Coordinates of C-alpha atoms and ligand atoms in Angstrom, one line a residue:
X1 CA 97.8 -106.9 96.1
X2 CA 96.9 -110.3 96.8
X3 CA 96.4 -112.5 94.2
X4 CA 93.1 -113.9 93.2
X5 CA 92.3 -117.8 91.4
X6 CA 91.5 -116.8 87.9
X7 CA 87.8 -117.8 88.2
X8 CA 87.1 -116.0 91.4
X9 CA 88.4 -112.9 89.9
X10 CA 85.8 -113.9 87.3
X11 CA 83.1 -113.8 89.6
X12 CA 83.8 -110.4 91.1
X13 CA 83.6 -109.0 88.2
X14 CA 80.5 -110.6 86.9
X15 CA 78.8 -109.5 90.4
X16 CA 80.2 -105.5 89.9
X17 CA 78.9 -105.5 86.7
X18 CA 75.3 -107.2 87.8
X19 CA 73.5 -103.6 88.4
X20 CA 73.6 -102.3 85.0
X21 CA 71.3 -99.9 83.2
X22 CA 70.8 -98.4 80.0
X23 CA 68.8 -95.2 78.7
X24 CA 67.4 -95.4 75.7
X25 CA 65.6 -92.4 73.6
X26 CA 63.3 -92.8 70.7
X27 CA 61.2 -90.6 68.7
X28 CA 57.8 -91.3 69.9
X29 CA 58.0 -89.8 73.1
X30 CA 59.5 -92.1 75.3
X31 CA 63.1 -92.9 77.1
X32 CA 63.1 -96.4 78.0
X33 CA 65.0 -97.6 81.3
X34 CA 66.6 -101.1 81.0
X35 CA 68.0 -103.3 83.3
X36 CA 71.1 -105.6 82.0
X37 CA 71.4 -108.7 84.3
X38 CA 74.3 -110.4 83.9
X39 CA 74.7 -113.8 85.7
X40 CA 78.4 -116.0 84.4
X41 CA 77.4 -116.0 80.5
X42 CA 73.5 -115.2 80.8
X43 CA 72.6 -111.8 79.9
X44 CA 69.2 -110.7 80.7
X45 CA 67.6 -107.4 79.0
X46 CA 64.5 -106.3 80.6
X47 CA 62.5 -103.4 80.8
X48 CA 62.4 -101.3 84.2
X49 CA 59.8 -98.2 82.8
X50 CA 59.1 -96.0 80.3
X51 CA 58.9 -91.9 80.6
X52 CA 57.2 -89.6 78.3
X53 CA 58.4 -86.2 80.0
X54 CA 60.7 -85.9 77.2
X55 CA 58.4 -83.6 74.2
X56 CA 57.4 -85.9 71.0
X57 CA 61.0 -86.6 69.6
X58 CA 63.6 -87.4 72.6
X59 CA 66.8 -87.2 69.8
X60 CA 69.6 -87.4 72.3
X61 CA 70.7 -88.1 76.1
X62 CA 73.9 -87.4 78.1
X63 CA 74.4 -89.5 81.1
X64 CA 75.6 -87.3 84.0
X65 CA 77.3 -90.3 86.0
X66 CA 78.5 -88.4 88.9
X67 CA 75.2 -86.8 89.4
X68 CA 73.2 -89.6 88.3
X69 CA 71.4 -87.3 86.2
X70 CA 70.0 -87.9 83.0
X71 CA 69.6 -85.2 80.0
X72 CA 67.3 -85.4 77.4
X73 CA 67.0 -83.4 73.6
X74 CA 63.5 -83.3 72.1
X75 CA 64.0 -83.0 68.2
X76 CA 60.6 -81.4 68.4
X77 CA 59.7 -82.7 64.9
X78 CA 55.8 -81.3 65.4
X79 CA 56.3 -78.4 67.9
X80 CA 58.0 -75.3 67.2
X81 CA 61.3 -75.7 69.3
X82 CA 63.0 -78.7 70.7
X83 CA 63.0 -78.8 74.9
X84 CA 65.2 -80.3 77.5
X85 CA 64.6 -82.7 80.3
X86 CA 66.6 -83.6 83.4
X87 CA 66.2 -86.8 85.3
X88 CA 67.2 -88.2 88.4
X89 CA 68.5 -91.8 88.3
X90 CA 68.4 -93.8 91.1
X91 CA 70.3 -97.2 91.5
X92 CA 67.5 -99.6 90.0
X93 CA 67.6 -97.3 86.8
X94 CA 64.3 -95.7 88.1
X95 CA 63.8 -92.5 86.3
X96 CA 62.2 -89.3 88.5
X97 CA 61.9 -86.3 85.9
X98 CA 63.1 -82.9 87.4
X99 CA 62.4 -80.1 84.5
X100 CA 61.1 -79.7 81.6
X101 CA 62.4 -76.4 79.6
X102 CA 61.4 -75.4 75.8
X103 CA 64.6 -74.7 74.4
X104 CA 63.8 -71.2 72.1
X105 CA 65.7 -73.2 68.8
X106 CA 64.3 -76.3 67.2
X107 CA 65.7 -79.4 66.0
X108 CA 68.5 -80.4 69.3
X109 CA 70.4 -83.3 67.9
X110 CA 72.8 -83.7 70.6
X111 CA 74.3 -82.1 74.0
X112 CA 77.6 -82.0 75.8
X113 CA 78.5 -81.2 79.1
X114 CA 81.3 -78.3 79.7
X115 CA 82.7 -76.4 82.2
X116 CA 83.9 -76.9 86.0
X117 CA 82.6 -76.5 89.4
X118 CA 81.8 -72.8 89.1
X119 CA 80.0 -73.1 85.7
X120 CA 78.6 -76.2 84.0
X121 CA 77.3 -75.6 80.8
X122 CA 75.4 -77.9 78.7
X123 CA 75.7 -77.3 74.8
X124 CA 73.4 -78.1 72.4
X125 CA 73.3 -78.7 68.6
X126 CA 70.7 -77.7 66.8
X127 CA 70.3 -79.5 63.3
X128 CA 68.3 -76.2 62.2
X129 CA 71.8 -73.9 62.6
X130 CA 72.2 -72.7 66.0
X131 CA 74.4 -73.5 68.9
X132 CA 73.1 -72.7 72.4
X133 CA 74.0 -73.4 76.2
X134 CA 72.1 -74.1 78.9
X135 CA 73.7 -73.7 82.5
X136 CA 73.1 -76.4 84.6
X137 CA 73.6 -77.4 88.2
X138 CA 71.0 -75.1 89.6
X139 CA 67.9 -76.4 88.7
X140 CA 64.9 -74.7 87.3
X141 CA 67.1 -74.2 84.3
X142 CA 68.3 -70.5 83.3
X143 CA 68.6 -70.4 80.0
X144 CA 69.9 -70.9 77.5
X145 CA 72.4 -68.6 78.5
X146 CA 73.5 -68.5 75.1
X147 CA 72.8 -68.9 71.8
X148 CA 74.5 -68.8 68.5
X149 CA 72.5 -68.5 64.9
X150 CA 75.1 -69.6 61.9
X151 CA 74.8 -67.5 59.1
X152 CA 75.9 -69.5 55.6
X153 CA 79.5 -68.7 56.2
X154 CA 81.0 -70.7 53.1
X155 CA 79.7 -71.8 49.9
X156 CA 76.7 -74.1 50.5
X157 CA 77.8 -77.9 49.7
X158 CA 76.9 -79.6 46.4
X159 CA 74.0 -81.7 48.4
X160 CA 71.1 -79.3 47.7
X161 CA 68.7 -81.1 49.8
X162 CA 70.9 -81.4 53.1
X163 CA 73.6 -78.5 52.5
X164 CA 71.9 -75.2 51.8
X165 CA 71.9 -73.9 55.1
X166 CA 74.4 -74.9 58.3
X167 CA 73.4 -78.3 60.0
X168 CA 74.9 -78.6 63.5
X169 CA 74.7 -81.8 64.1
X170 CA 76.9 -82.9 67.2
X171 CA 79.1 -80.9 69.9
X172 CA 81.9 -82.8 71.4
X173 CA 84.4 -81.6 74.2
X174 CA 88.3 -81.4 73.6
X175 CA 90.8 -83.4 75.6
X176 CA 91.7 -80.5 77.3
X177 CA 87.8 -79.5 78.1
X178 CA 88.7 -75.9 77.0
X179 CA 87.1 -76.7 73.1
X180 CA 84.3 -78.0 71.8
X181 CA 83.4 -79.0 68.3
X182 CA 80.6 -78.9 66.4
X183 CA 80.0 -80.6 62.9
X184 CA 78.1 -78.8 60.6
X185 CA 76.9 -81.3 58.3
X186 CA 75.6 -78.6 55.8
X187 CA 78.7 -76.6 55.3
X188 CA 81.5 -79.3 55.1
X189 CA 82.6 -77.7 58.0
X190 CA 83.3 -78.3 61.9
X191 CA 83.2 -75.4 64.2
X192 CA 85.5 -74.7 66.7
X193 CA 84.2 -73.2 70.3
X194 CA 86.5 -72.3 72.8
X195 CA 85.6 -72.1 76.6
X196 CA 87.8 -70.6 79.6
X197 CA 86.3 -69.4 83.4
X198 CA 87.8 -66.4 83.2
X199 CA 87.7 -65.8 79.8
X200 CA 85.0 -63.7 78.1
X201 CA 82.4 -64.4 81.4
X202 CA 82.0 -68.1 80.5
X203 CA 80.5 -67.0 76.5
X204 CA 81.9 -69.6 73.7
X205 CA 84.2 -67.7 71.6
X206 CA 84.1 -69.0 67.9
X207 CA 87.4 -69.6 66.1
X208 CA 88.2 -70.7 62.6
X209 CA 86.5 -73.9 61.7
X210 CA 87.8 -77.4 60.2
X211 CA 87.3 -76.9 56.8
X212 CA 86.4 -81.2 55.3
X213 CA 86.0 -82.3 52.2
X214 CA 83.4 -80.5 49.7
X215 CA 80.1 -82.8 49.7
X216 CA 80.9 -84.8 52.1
X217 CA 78.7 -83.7 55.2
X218 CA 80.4 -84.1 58.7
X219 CA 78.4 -85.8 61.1
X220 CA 79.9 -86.9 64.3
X221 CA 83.4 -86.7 65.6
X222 CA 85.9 -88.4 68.3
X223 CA 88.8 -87.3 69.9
X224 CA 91.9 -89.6 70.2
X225 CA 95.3 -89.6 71.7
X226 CA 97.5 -92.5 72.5
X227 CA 97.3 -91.4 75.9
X228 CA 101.5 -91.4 75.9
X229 CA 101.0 -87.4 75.8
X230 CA 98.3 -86.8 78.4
X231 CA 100.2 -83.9 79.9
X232 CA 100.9 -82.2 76.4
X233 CA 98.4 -80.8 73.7
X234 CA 100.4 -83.1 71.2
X235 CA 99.9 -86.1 69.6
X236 CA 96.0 -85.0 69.5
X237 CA 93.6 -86.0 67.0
X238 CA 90.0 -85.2 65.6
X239 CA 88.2 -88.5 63.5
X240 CA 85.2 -87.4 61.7
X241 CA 82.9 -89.6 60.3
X242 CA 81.1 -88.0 57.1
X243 CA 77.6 -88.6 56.8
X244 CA 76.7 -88.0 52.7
X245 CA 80.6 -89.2 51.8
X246 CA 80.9 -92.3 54.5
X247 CA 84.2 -91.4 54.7
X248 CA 86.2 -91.0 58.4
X249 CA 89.1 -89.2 58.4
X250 CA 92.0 -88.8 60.9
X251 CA 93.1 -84.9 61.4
X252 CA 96.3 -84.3 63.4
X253 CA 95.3 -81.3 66.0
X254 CA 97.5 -78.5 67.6
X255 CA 96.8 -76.2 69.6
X256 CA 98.8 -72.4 68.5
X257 CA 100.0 -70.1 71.6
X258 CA 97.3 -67.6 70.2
X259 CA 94.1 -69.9 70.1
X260 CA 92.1 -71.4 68.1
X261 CA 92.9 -74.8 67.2
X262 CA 95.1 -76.2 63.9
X263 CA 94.2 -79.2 61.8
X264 CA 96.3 -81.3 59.3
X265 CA 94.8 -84.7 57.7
X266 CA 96.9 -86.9 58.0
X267 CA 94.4 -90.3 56.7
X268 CA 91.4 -90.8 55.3
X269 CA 89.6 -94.4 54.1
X270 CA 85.7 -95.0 53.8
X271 CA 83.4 -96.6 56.7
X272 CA 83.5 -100.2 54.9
X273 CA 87.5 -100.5 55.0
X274 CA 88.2 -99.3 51.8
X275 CA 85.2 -101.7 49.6
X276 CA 82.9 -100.4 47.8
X277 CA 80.1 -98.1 49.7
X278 CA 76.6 -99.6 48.7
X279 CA 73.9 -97.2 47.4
X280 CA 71.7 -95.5 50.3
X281 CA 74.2 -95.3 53.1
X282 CA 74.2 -92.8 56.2
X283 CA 77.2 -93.3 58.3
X284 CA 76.0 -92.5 61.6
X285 CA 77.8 -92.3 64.7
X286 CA 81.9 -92.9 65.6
X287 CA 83.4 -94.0 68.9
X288 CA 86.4 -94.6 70.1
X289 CA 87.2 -97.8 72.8
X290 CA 87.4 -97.2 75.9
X291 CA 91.1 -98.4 75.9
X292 CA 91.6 -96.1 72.5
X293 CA 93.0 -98.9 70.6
X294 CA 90.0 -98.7 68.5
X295 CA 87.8 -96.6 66.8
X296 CA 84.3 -98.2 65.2
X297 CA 81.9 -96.2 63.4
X298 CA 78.3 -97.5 62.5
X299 CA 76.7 -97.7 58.3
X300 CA 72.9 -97.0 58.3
X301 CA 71.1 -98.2 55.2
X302 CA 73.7 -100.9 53.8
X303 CA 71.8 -104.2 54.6
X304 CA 75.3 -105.3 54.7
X305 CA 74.2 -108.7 56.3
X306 CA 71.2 -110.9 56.8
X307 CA 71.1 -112.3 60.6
X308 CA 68.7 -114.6 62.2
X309 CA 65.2 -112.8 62.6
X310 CA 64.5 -111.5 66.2
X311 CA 63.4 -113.4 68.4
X312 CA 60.6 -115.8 67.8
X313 CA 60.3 -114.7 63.8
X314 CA 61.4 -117.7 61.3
X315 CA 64.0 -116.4 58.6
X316 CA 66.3 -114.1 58.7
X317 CA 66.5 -110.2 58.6
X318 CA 68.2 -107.9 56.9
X319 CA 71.3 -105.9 59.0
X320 CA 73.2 -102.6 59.0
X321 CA 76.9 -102.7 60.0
X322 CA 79.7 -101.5 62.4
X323 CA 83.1 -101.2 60.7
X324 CA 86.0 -101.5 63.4
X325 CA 89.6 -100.0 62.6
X326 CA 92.8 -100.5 64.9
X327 CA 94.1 -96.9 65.6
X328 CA 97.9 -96.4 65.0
X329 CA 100.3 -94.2 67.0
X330 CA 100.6 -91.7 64.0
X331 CA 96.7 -91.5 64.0
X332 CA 96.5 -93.5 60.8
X333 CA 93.7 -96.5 61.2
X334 CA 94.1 -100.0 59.9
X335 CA 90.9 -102.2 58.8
X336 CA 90.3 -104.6 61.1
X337 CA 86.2 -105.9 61.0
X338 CA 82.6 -104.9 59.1
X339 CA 80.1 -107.1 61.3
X340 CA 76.4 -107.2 61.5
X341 CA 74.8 -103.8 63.7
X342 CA 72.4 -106.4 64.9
X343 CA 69.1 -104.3 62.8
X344 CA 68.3 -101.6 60.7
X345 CA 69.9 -98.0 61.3
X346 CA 72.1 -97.9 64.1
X347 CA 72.0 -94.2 65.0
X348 CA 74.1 -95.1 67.6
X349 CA 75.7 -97.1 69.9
X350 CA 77.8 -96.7 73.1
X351 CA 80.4 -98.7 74.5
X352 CA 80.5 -99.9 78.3
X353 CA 83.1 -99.0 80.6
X354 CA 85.5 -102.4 80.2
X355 CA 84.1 -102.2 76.5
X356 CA 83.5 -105.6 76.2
X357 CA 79.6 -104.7 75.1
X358 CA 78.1 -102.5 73.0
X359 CA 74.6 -101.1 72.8
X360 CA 73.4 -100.5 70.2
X361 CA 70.2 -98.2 69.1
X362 CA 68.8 -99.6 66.0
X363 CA 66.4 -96.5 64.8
X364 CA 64.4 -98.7 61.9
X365 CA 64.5 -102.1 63.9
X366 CA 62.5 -100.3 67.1
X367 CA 65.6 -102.5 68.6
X368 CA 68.0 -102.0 71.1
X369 CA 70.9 -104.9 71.1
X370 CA 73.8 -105.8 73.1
X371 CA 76.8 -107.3 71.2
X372 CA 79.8 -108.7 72.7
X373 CA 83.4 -107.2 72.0
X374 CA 87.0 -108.7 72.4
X375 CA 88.7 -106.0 74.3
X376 CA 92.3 -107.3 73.2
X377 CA 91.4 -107.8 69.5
X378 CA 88.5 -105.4 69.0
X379 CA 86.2 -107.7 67.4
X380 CA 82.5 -107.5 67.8
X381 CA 80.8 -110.8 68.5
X382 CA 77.4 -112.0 68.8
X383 CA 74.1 -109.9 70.0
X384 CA 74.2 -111.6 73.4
X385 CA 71.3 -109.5 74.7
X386 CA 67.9 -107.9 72.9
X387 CA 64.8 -105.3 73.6
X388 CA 62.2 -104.0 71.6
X389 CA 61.7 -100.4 71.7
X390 CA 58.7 -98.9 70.0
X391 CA 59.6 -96.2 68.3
X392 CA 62.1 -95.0 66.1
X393 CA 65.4 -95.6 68.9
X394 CA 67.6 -92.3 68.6
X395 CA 70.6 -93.3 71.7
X396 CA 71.6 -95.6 74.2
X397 CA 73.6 -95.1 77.0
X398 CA 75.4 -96.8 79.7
X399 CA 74.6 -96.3 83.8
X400 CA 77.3 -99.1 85.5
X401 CA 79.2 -98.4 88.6
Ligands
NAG501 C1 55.5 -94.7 74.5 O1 55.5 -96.1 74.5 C2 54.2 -96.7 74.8 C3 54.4 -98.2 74.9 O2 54.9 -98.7 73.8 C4 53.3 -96.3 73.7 O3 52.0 -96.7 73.9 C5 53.3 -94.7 73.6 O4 52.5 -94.4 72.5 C6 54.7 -94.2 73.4 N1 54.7 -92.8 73.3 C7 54.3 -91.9 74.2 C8 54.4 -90.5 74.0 O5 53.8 -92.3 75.3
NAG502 C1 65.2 -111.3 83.4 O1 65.1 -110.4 84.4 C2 63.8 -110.1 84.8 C3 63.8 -108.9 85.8 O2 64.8 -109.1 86.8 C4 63.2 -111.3 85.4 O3 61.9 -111.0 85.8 C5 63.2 -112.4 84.4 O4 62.8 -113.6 85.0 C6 64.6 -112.6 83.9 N1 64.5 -113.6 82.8 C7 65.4 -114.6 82.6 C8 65.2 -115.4 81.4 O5 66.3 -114.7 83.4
NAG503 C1 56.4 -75.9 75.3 O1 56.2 -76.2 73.9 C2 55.1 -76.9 73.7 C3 55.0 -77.3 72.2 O2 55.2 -76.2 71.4 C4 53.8 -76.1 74.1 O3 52.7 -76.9 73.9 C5 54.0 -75.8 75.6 O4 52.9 -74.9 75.9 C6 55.3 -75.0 75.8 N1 55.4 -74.9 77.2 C7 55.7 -73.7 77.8 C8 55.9 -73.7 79.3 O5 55.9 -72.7 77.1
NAG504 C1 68.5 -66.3 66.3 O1 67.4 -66.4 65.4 C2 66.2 -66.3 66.1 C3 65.1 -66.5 65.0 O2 65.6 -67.1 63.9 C4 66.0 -65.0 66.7 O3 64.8 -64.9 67.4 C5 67.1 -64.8 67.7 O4 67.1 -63.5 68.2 C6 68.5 -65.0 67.1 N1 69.5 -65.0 68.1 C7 70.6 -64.3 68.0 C8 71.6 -64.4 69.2 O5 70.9 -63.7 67.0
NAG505 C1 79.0 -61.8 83.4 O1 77.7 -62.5 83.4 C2 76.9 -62.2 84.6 C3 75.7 -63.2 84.5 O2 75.1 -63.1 83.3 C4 76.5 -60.8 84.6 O3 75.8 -60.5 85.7 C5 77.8 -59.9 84.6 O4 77.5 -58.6 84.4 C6 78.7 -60.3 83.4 N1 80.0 -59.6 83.5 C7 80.6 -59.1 82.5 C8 81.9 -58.4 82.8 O5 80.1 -59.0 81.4
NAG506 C1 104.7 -80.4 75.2 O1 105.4 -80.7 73.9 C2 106.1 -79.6 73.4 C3 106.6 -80.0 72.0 O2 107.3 -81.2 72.1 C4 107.2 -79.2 74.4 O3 107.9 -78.1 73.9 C5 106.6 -78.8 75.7 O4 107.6 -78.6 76.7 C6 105.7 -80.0 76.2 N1 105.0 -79.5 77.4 C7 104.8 -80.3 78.4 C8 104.0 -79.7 79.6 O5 105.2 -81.4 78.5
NAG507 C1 104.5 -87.3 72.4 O1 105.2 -86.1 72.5 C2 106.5 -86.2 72.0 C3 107.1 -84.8 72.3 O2 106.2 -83.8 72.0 C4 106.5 -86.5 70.6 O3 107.8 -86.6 70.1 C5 105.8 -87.8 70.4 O4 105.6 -88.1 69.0 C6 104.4 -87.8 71.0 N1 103.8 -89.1 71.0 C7 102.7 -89.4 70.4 C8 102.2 -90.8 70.5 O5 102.0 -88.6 69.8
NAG508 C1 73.7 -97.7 42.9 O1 73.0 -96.6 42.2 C2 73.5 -96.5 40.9 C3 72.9 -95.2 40.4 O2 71.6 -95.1 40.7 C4 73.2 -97.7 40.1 O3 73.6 -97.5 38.8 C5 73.8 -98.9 40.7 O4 73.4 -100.1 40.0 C6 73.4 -99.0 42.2 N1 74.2 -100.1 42.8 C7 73.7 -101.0 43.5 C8 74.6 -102.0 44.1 O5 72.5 -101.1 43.7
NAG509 C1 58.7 -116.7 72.1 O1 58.1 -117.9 72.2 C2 58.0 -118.4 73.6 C3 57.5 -119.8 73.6 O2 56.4 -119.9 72.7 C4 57.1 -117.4 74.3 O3 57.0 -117.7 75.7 C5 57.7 -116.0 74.3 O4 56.9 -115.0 74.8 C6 58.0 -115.6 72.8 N1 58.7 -114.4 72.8 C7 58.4 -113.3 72.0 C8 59.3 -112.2 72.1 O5 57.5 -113.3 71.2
NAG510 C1 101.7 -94.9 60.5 O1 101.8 -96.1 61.2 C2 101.4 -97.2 60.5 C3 101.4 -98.4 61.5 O2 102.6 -98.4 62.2 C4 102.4 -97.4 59.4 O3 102.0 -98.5 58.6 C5 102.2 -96.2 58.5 O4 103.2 -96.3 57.4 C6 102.5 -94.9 59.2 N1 102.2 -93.8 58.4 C7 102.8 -92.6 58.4 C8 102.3 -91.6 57.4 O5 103.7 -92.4 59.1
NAG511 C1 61.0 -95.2 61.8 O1 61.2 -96.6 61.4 C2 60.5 -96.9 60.2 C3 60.8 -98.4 59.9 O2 60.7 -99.2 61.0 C4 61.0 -96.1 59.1 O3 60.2 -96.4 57.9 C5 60.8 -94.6 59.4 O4 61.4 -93.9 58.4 C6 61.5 -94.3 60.7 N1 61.2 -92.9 61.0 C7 62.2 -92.1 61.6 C8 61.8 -90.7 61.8 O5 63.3 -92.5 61.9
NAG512 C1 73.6 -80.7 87.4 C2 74.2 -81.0 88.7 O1 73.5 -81.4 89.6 N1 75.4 -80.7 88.8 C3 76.2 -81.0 90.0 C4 76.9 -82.3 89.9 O2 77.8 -82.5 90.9 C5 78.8 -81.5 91.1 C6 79.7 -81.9 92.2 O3 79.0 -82.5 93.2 C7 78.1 -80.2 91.4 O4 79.1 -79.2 91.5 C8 77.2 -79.9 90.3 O5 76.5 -78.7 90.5

């Protein structure tokens, strides 16, 4: 390969990376398309449209990159049921909607794509206790082709107000696309779904669950492996972040001969690296980098840090935080940074591809921000990159090349 002066290498990069969009949901009704411009050091956040398609409470969207397709949840906070929308994307981050479905459960908090070329399957987590699946690829939508109501199935957890009854709250695929996860924030529990083509005509088959700590309310979750093993169901992990504890824990995962999948903890520390958790805190959501050195998980409710007020405001604002941790070969994670979420609430946030930016949706700020990230160290840096969002913002995701 030839080689390249530094600073021209630069400049290719800066020019592939000039067409970027982001998605953005937020409970009043509306996904927001934005366009991040990118020009040597300037970044430039500006709005392309806004689409109301969506129901009254868009929750939760799943960026489709090969298909440039977007999906959209609807919480459905004043309807009976959530609903579903599909998008079309094209270059400029232009949305065209292309169904709308009521979904037959309420509450979708978040989706994940499954499956292969002969069936691709959309599931969905329902906060109110269900599980169902949507089949996609062959628009109008025909389904959900399944659904699953969870019955209380262990003792209820000690929270009375959010652990009566089973909370789904996020599905996530396994490494080896054959599981998927669900944490079930009012059982301490996380569900384990398995998935073949020839198995069981394409129906998720529950297995035993991951049983977590009593109280502590799983959220969100994140695969890791070193990536040493990719060809081997070993040296697997599962972190999940705890919503009501604020605790992330590192589970070692294997896979037995006869299914299902096995779990043994092997670390576990709180979302501020080990200091003291302050009063009112909601760890929300838990990524890992896209090189998987590092995993960063986001504190709603902590006012950790005052930063300068947005924009044009004099004084400064009060600020949620990320906490980033340095993942170790054994799965163990080591403190490495609590920094300023850039607002109030981040519900989430999503890295880009290089993951030298992350987006973050602040759900109390009405805020979406972009904050620079030192791949090799991990450190988050300054908001280089702003948008109001009215309404409540739920996610963010990524469109880049
Ligand atoms: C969407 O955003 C627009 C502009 O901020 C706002 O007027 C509208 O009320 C929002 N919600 C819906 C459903 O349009
Ligand atoms: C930001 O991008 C928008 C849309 O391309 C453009 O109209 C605007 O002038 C840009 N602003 C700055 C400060 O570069
Ligand atoms: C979808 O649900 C909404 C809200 O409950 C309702 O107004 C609408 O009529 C439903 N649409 C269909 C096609 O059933
Ligand atoms: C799930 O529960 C709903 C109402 O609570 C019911 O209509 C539906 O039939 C149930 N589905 C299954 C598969 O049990
Ligand atoms: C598998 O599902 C398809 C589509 O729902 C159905 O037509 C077929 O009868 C099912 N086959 C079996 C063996 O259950
Ligand atoms: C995966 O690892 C196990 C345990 O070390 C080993 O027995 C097996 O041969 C490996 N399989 C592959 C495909 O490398
Ligand atoms: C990779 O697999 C080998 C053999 O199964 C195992 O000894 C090693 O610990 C694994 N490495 C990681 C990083 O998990
Ligand atoms: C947290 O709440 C406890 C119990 O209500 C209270 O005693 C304590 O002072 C609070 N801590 C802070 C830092 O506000
Ligand atoms: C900030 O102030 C400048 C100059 O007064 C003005 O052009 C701009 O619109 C203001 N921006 C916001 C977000 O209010
Ligand atoms: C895991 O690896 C870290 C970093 O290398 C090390 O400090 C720690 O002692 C190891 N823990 C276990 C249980 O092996
Ligand atoms: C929306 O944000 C406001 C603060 O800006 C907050 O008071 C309210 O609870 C939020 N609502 C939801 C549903 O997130
Ligand atoms: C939803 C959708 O359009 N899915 C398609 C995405 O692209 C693959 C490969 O081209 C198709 O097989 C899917 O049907």
């Amino acid at each position: 390969m030839a080689k390249f002066p530094f600073s021209f290498a630069f400049t290719l990069l800066r020019l592939a990376a000039a067409a970027t969009n982001l998605y953005v949901s937020s409970y009043d009704g509306n996904v927001t398309s934005l366009s991040l411009n990118i020009a040597g050091s300037d970044y430039n956040l500006s709005l392309i449209s806004r689409y109301q398609q969506c129901g009254p409470s868009p929750s939760w969207l799943t960026w489709d990159r090969e298909n440039r397709s977007l999906y959209c949840l609807d919480e459905g906070f004043t309807t009976p049921n959530g609903s579903i929308t599909s998008y079309r994307a094209d270059k400029s981050g232009k949305l065209t909607m292309i169904e709308h479905l009521n979904l037959t459960a309420p509450a979708a908090v978040a989706g994940v794509i499954f499956g292969n070329q002969s069936f691709r399957g959309y599931a969905i987590a329902h906060y109110t206790g269900q599980l169902s699946v949507m089949l996609l690829g062959n628009e109008p939508f025909s389904g959900p082709v399944q659904t699953i109501n969870f019955t209380v199935d262990s003792a209820p957890g000690p929270n009375a107000a959010r652990q009566a009854t089973p909370h789904p709250h996020q599905a996530i695929l396994d490494p080896t696309a054959e599981y998927i996860l669900v944490p079930d924030l009012g059982q301490d529990i996380v569900r384990v779904f398995c998935w073949g083509p020839d198995v069981n005509n394409n129906t998720l088959i529950e297995h035993p669950p991951l049983e977590v700590q009593k109280g502590s309310g799983p959220r969100h979750a994140a695969f890791w492996s070193s990536g040493k093993n990719s060809t081997n169901s070993t040296g697997i992990y599962l972190l999940v972040v705890t919503e009501l504890a604020n605790t992330i824990t590192s589970y070692e995962v294997n896979y037995p001969l006869n299914g299902g999948l096995g779990f043994s903890e092997v670390y576990s520390t709180n979302t501020f690296g080990s200091a003291t958790i302050p009063n009112n805190t909601f760890a929300g959501e838990i990524a890992v980098s896209p090189d998987k050195r590092y995993v960063v998980v986001s504190n709603r409710g902590d006012q950790s840090f005052q930063i300068p007020a947005y924009r044009n405001a004099t004084g400064r604002e009060y600020s949620d935080s990320l906490a980033t941790y340095a993942i170790n070969d054994n799965g163990t994670l080591s403190f490495k940074q609590i920094w300023p979420a850039g607002g109030l609430f981040p519900r989430h946030f999503s890295f880009n591809k290089v993951g030298d930016l992350v987006a973050v949706a602040l759900q109390h700020s009405e805020r979406v921000v972009i904050l620079e990230r030192d791949v090799k160290s991990g450190l988050i840096g300054i908001a280089v990159a702003d948008e109001h969002v009215s309404g409540n913002a739920t996610c963010v995701v990524w469109d880049e090349d």
